[in-house]
Amino acid sequence: MKHLLSIEALTAGEITDIVELGAKLRKNRNATPQILNGQCWALIFNKSSTRTRVSFEVGIRELGGSVMFLSGADTQLGRGEPVKDTARVLGRMVHGAVIRTYAQADVEDFAKYSSLPTINALTDEEHPCQILADLQVMYERLGGWAGKRVCFLGDGDCNVARSWMWAAERLGFELVIGAPKQFQPPQSFMENFKSGMVKLEDDPVKAVSGVDVVYTDVWVSMGKEEESAHRLKILQPYQINSALMKHAAKDAIVMHCLPAYREKEITDEVLEQHADVIFHEAENRLHVQKAVICWMLRK
């Protein structure tokens, strides 16, 4: 049985297969295969969401299935029931699960004990669905990732940055993490990346110099609100603005996984200039997640 628990766990071939299928499904949405007929999938979300919830609910329905949404307050998980017990129950009732939560171990335990195809819709460690959607943008807008250079600006040790790092390692494109030293991944994590394709840079101008993709995420993620003032002050030089974009490649694209806090990690001007790509990226969550489910269920 296949799961999508992390980018780390995927091979280059699997990533490419999912992205290419997502692009096909985007081109011909009306031809979505009805592979979930008669199935009910559970969405178990302990973190709030717009794009993730909507894209999975619509995608599962377009694949022919039905959806049951469960927030943390809706289940006994919110009252301390172990994940493995909830998993054993749902494994006898539903056909698949999409989980958005805090601990990576919770998603992995759910997959282990439920015996259901399980998708990580975000944890503190990784955000694989987002990065697959981003790679689909590169495939559709830039012709792929071979020979391309990507810069992630901001909190370089967040879940999105970590998933980007695994993608670069697996697929062999250059990724620069542009972040102040206190927001860079620890050396213990960097030891995973032997190819030399993942680089750290604390100078934002050097980080974006000549890159094809400039990428950012919110500076204050869920659970980090108490650090807001500190984060905004330290990360201000890493804002994507028109002055910084002059150092990127001439035809560089800007991506943001959203929600965007304009005039913080990105200016309103730059976001609107690149809105076509950014909202293409958001739409790709629907198509690539349908592709993920097709890939997981493929015999």
CSV table of C-alpha atoms in Angstrom, one decimal:
chain,number,residue,atom,x,y,z
A,1,MET,CA,0.0,0.0,0.0
A,2,LYS,CA,1.3,3.5,-0.9
A,3,HIS,CA,1.2,6.6,1.2
A,4,LEU,CA,2.3,10.2,0.7
A,5,LEU,CA,4.0,10.9,4.0
A,6,SER,CA,6.9,13.1,2.9
A,7,ILE,CA,8.9,14.2,-0.1
A,8,GLU,CA,11.9,12.5,1.6
A,9,ALA,CA,10.2,9.1,1.1
A,10,LEU,CA,9.6,9.6,-2.6
A,11,THR,CA,12.0,8.7,-5.4
A,12,ALA,CA,12.7,11.1,-8.3
A,13,GLY,CA,10.7,8.8,-10.6
A,14,GLU,CA,7.7,8.9,-8.3
A,15,ILE,CA,7.8,12.7,-8.0
A,16,THR,CA,8.0,13.1,-11.7
A,17,ASP,CA,5.1,10.6,-12.3
A,18,ILE,CA,2.9,12.5,-9.9
A,19,VAL,CA,3.7,15.9,-11.3
A,20,GLU,CA,3.2,14.8,-14.9
A,21,LEU,CA,-0.1,13.2,-14.1
A,22,GLY,CA,-1.2,16.4,-12.2
A,23,ALA,CA,-0.5,18.4,-15.3
A,24,LYS,CA,-2.6,16.0,-17.4
A,25,LEU,CA,-5.5,16.2,-15.0
A,26,ARG,CA,-5.2,20.0,-15.1
A,27,LYS,CA,-5.5,20.1,-18.8
A,28,ASN,CA,-8.5,17.9,-18.9
A,29,ARG,CA,-10.4,18.2,-15.7
A,30,ASN,CA,-13.6,16.7,-17.1
A,31,ALA,CA,-11.7,13.4,-17.8
A,32,THR,CA,-10.9,12.8,-14.1
A,33,PRO,CA,-11.0,9.0,-13.5
A,34,GLN,CA,-13.7,7.9,-11.2
A,35,ILE,CA,-11.4,5.7,-9.1
A,36,LEU,CA,-13.1,6.5,-5.7
A,37,ASN,CA,-16.6,5.4,-6.6
A,38,GLY,CA,-18.2,4.0,-3.5
A,39,GLN,CA,-15.4,5.2,-1.2
A,40,CYS,CA,-15.5,7.6,1.7
A,41,TRP,CA,-12.3,9.4,2.7
A,42,ALA,CA,-11.7,11.1,6.0
A,43,LEU,CA,-10.0,14.6,6.3
A,44,ILE,CA,-8.6,14.9,9.8
A,45,PHE,CA,-7.4,18.4,10.4
A,46,ASN,CA,-5.9,19.7,13.6
A,47,LYS,CA,-4.8,22.9,11.9
A,48,SER,CA,-7.0,25.3,10.0
A,49,SER,CA,-6.9,25.5,6.3
A,50,THR,CA,-8.4,27.0,3.1
A,51,ARG,CA,-6.5,25.7,0.1
A,52,THR,CA,-5.7,22.2,1.6
A,53,ARG,CA,-9.3,21.5,2.7
A,54,VAL,CA,-11.0,22.8,-0.4
A,55,SER,CA,-8.7,21.2,-2.8
A,56,PHE,CA,-8.9,17.8,-1.1
A,57,GLU,CA,-12.7,17.9,-0.7
A,58,VAL,CA,-13.2,18.9,-4.3
A,59,GLY,CA,-10.6,16.5,-5.6
A,60,ILE,CA,-12.0,13.5,-3.8
A,61,ARG,CA,-15.4,14.3,-5.1
A,62,GLU,CA,-14.2,14.7,-8.6
A,63,LEU,CA,-12.5,11.3,-8.3
A,64,GLY,CA,-16.0,9.9,-7.5
A,65,GLY,CA,-15.7,9.6,-3.7
A,66,SER,CA,-17.3,11.2,-0.7
A,67,VAL,CA,-15.6,13.1,2.1
A,68,MET,CA,-15.9,13.3,5.9
A,69,PHE,CA,-14.3,16.3,7.5
A,70,LEU,CA,-13.1,15.9,11.1
A,71,SER,CA,-11.5,18.8,13.0
A,72,GLY,CA,-9.6,18.2,16.2
A,73,ALA,CA,-12.7,19.2,18.1
A,74,ASP,CA,-14.8,16.6,16.3
A,75,THR,CA,-12.8,13.5,17.4
A,76,GLN,CA,-11.5,12.0,20.6
A,77,LEU,CA,-8.0,12.9,19.4
A,78,GLY,CA,-8.8,16.3,20.8
A,79,ARG,CA,-9.4,14.7,24.2
A,80,GLY,CA,-6.2,12.6,24.2
A,81,GLU,CA,-7.1,9.4,22.5
A,82,PRO,CA,-3.9,7.9,21.0
A,83,VAL,CA,-3.5,8.2,17.2
A,84,LYS,CA,-3.1,4.5,16.8
A,85,ASP,CA,-6.5,3.8,18.5
A,86,THR,CA,-8.3,6.3,16.2
A,87,ALA,CA,-6.4,4.9,13.3
A,88,ARG,CA,-7.6,1.3,14.1
A,89,VAL,CA,-11.2,2.5,14.3
A,90,LEU,CA,-11.2,4.6,11.1
A,91,GLY,CA,-9.4,1.8,9.3
A,92,ARG,CA,-12.5,-0.3,9.6
A,93,MET,CA,-14.9,2.4,8.4
A,94,VAL,CA,-13.4,4.6,5.7
A,95,HIS,CA,-11.2,4.0,2.7
A,96,GLY,CA,-8.5,6.6,3.0
A,97,ALA,CA,-7.3,9.5,5.1
A,98,VAL,CA,-5.8,13.0,4.6
A,99,ILE,CA,-4.2,14.4,7.8
A,100,ARG,CA,-3.1,17.9,8.6
A,101,THR,CA,-1.6,18.1,12.0
A,102,TYR,CA,1.5,19.0,14.0
A,103,ALA,CA,3.7,15.9,14.6
A,104,GLN,CA,5.1,14.0,11.6
A,105,ALA,CA,5.0,10.9,13.8
A,106,ASP,CA,1.2,11.1,14.1
A,107,VAL,CA,0.8,10.8,10.3
A,108,GLU,CA,3.2,8.0,10.2
A,109,ASP,CA,1.5,6.1,13.1
A,110,PHE,CA,-1.9,6.6,11.5
A,111,ALA,CA,-0.7,5.1,8.3
A,112,LYS,CA,0.9,2.2,10.2
A,113,TYR,CA,-2.1,1.3,12.4
A,114,SER,CA,-5.0,2.2,10.1
A,115,SER,CA,-3.9,0.2,7.0
A,116,LEU,CA,-5.4,3.0,5.0
A,117,PRO,CA,-3.8,5.0,2.1
A,118,THR,CA,-2.7,8.0,4.1
A,119,ILE,CA,-1.7,11.5,2.9
A,120,ASN,CA,0.3,14.1,4.8
A,121,ALA,CA,-1.6,17.4,4.2
A,122,LEU,CA,1.0,19.2,6.4
A,123,THR,CA,3.0,18.6,9.5
A,124,ASP,CA,5.6,20.6,11.3
A,125,GLU,CA,8.3,18.6,9.4
A,126,GLU,CA,7.0,18.6,5.8
A,127,HIS,CA,4.4,19.9,3.4
A,128,PRO,CA,4.7,17.4,0.5
A,129,CYS,CA,1.4,18.3,-1.3
A,130,GLN,CA,2.5,21.9,-1.5
A,131,ILE,CA,5.9,21.2,-3.0
A,132,LEU,CA,4.4,18.8,-5.5
A,133,ALA,CA,2.0,21.6,-6.7
A,134,ASP,CA,5.0,23.9,-6.9
A,135,LEU,CA,7.0,21.5,-9.0
A,136,GLN,CA,4.0,21.2,-11.3
A,137,VAL,CA,4.2,25.0,-11.8
A,138,MET,CA,7.9,24.6,-12.8
A,139,TYR,CA,6.9,21.8,-15.1
A,140,GLU,CA,4.2,23.8,-16.8
A,141,ARG,CA,5.8,27.3,-16.7
A,142,LEU,CA,9.5,26.6,-17.0
A,143,GLY,CA,9.5,23.3,-18.8
A,144,GLY,CA,10.7,21.4,-15.7
A,145,TRP,CA,13.4,21.7,-13.1
A,146,ALA,CA,16.5,20.4,-14.9
A,147,GLY,CA,19.1,23.1,-14.8
A,148,LYS,CA,16.9,25.5,-12.9
A,149,ARG,CA,17.8,27.4,-9.7
A,150,VAL,CA,15.4,28.0,-6.9
A,151,CYS,CA,15.7,30.3,-3.9
A,152,PHE,CA,13.6,29.9,-0.8
A,153,LEU,CA,13.6,33.2,1.3
A,154,GLY,CA,12.6,33.6,4.9
A,155,ASP,CA,12.4,30.9,7.6
A,156,GLY,CA,14.7,28.3,6.1
A,157,ASP,CA,13.9,25.7,8.7
A,158,CYS,CA,10.1,25.5,8.2
A,159,ASN,CA,8.2,22.6,6.8
A,160,VAL,CA,7.9,24.0,3.3
A,161,ALA,CA,11.6,24.8,3.1
A,162,ARG,CA,12.5,21.3,4.3
A,163,SER,CA,10.2,19.7,1.7
A,164,TRP,CA,11.9,21.9,-1.0
A,165,MET,CA,15.3,20.7,0.2
A,166,TRP,CA,14.2,17.0,-0.2
A,167,ALA,CA,12.8,17.8,-3.7
A,168,ALA,CA,16.1,19.4,-4.8
A,169,GLU,CA,18.1,16.5,-3.4
A,170,ARG,CA,15.9,13.9,-5.2
A,171,LEU,CA,15.5,15.7,-8.5
A,172,GLY,CA,19.0,17.3,-8.8
A,173,PHE,CA,18.2,21.0,-9.2
A,174,GLU,CA,19.9,23.8,-7.2
A,175,LEU,CA,18.1,25.2,-4.2
A,176,VAL,CA,19.4,28.2,-2.2
A,177,ILE,CA,17.9,28.7,1.3
A,178,GLY,CA,18.2,32.4,1.9
A,179,ALA,CA,17.8,32.9,5.6
A,180,PRO,CA,19.5,34.5,8.6
A,181,LYS,CA,21.7,32.0,10.4
A,182,GLN,CA,19.3,31.5,13.3
A,183,PHE,CA,16.6,30.5,10.8
A,184,GLN,CA,18.7,28.1,8.8
A,185,PRO,CA,18.4,24.3,9.2
A,186,PRO,CA,20.7,22.8,11.8
A,187,GLN,CA,23.8,21.0,10.6
A,188,SER,CA,22.3,17.6,11.8
A,189,PHE,CA,19.6,18.1,9.2
A,190,MET,CA,21.9,19.4,6.5
A,191,GLU,CA,23.9,16.2,6.7
A,192,ASN,CA,21.1,14.5,4.8
A,193,PHE,CA,22.0,16.4,1.6
A,194,LYS,CA,25.1,14.9,0.0
A,195,SER,CA,24.6,16.1,-3.6
A,196,GLY,CA,25.7,19.7,-3.1
A,197,MET,CA,22.5,20.9,-4.7
A,198,VAL,CA,21.1,22.5,-1.4
A,199,LYS,CA,23.0,25.6,-0.3
A,200,LEU,CA,22.6,28.0,2.6
A,201,GLU,CA,23.1,31.8,2.2
A,202,ASP,CA,22.4,34.5,4.7
A,203,ASP,CA,22.9,37.4,2.3
A,204,PRO,CA,19.5,37.8,0.5
A,205,VAL,CA,21.0,39.5,-2.5
A,206,LYS,CA,23.4,36.7,-3.1
A,207,ALA,CA,20.7,34.1,-2.4
A,208,VAL,CA,18.4,35.4,-5.3
A,209,SER,CA,21.3,36.2,-7.7
A,210,GLY,CA,20.4,34.7,-11.1
A,211,VAL,CA,17.7,32.3,-9.8
A,212,ASP,CA,14.8,31.2,-11.9
A,213,VAL,CA,12.3,30.9,-9.0
A,214,VAL,CA,12.0,33.1,-6.0
A,215,TYR,CA,9.8,31.5,-3.3
A,216,THR,CA,8.6,32.5,0.1
A,217,ASP,CA,6.2,31.5,2.9
A,218,VAL,CA,4.7,33.3,5.8
A,219,TRP,CA,7.2,34.3,8.5
A,220,VAL,CA,4.9,33.5,11.4
A,221,SER,CA,3.5,30.1,11.0
A,222,MET,CA,0.7,28.6,13.2
A,223,GLY,CA,2.0,28.0,16.7
A,224,LYS,CA,4.7,30.7,16.3
A,225,GLU,CA,2.5,33.7,17.1
A,226,GLU,CA,4.4,34.6,20.3
A,227,GLU,CA,7.6,35.1,18.2
A,228,SER,CA,5.9,37.4,15.8
A,229,ALA,CA,7.7,40.7,16.6
A,230,HIS,CA,11.1,39.0,16.8
A,231,ARG,CA,10.6,37.1,13.5
A,232,LEU,CA,9.3,40.2,11.6
A,233,LYS,CA,12.4,42.2,12.6
A,234,ILE,CA,15.0,39.6,11.8
A,235,LEU,CA,13.4,38.5,8.5
A,236,GLN,CA,12.6,41.9,7.1
A,237,PRO,CA,15.7,42.0,4.8
A,238,TYR,CA,14.4,38.8,3.2
A,239,GLN,CA,11.2,40.4,2.0
A,240,ILE,CA,10.5,39.8,-1.7
A,241,ASN,CA,10.3,43.3,-3.2
A,242,SER,CA,11.1,44.9,-6.5
A,243,ALA,CA,14.6,45.9,-5.4
A,244,LEU,CA,15.5,42.3,-4.5
A,245,MET,CA,13.9,40.9,-7.7
A,246,LYS,CA,16.3,42.9,-9.8
A,247,HIS,CA,19.0,40.4,-8.8
A,248,ALA,CA,17.1,37.3,-9.9
A,249,ALA,CA,17.1,36.1,-13.5
A,250,LYS,CA,15.3,38.3,-16.0
A,251,ASP,CA,12.3,36.0,-16.4
A,252,ALA,CA,12.3,34.7,-12.9
A,253,ILE,CA,8.9,33.7,-11.5
A,254,VAL,CA,7.7,34.3,-7.9
A,255,MET,CA,5.8,31.7,-5.9
A,256,HIS,CA,4.1,31.8,-2.6
A,257,CYS,CA,2.3,28.9,-1.0
A,258,LEU,CA,-0.3,31.3,0.6
A,259,PRO,CA,-1.8,32.8,2.6
A,260,ALA,CA,0.3,35.9,1.9
A,261,TYR,CA,0.8,38.7,4.4
A,262,ARG,CA,1.4,41.6,2.0
A,263,GLU,CA,4.1,44.0,3.0
A,264,LYS,CA,5.7,41.5,5.3
A,265,GLU,CA,7.3,38.5,3.4
A,266,ILE,CA,6.3,39.9,0.0
A,267,THR,CA,5.2,43.3,-1.1
A,268,ASP,CA,1.7,43.9,-2.6
A,269,GLU,CA,3.4,45.2,-5.8
A,270,VAL,CA,5.4,42.0,-6.4
A,271,LEU,CA,2.6,39.7,-5.5
A,272,GLU,CA,0.3,41.4,-8.0
A,273,GLN,CA,2.9,41.3,-10.7
A,274,HIS,CA,3.3,37.6,-10.2
A,275,ALA,CA,-0.4,36.8,-9.3
A,276,ASP,CA,-0.9,34.7,-12.4
A,277,VAL,CA,1.8,32.3,-11.3
A,278,ILE,CA,0.9,32.4,-7.6
A,279,PHE,CA,-2.7,31.5,-8.1
A,280,HIS,CA,-1.8,28.9,-10.8
A,281,GLU,CA,0.2,27.4,-8.0
A,282,ALA,CA,-2.7,27.5,-5.6
A,283,GLU,CA,-5.0,25.8,-8.2
A,284,ASN,CA,-2.4,23.1,-8.8
A,285,ARG,CA,-3.1,21.8,-5.2
A,286,LEU,CA,-6.3,20.4,-6.6
A,287,HIS,CA,-4.8,18.7,-9.6
A,288,VAL,CA,-1.6,17.3,-8.1
A,289,GLN,CA,-3.5,15.9,-5.1
A,290,LYS,CA,-5.9,14.1,-7.4
A,291,ALA,CA,-2.7,12.8,-9.1
A,292,VAL,CA,-1.4,11.7,-5.7
A,293,ILE,CA,-4.5,9.6,-5.0
A,294,CYS,CA,-4.4,8.1,-8.4
A,295,TRP,CA,-0.7,7.2,-7.9
A,296,MET,CA,-1.4,5.7,-4.4
A,297,LEU,CA,-4.2,3.5,-5.7
A,298,ARG,CA,-2.5,2.4,-8.9
A,299,LYS,CA,-2.0,-1.3,-9.0
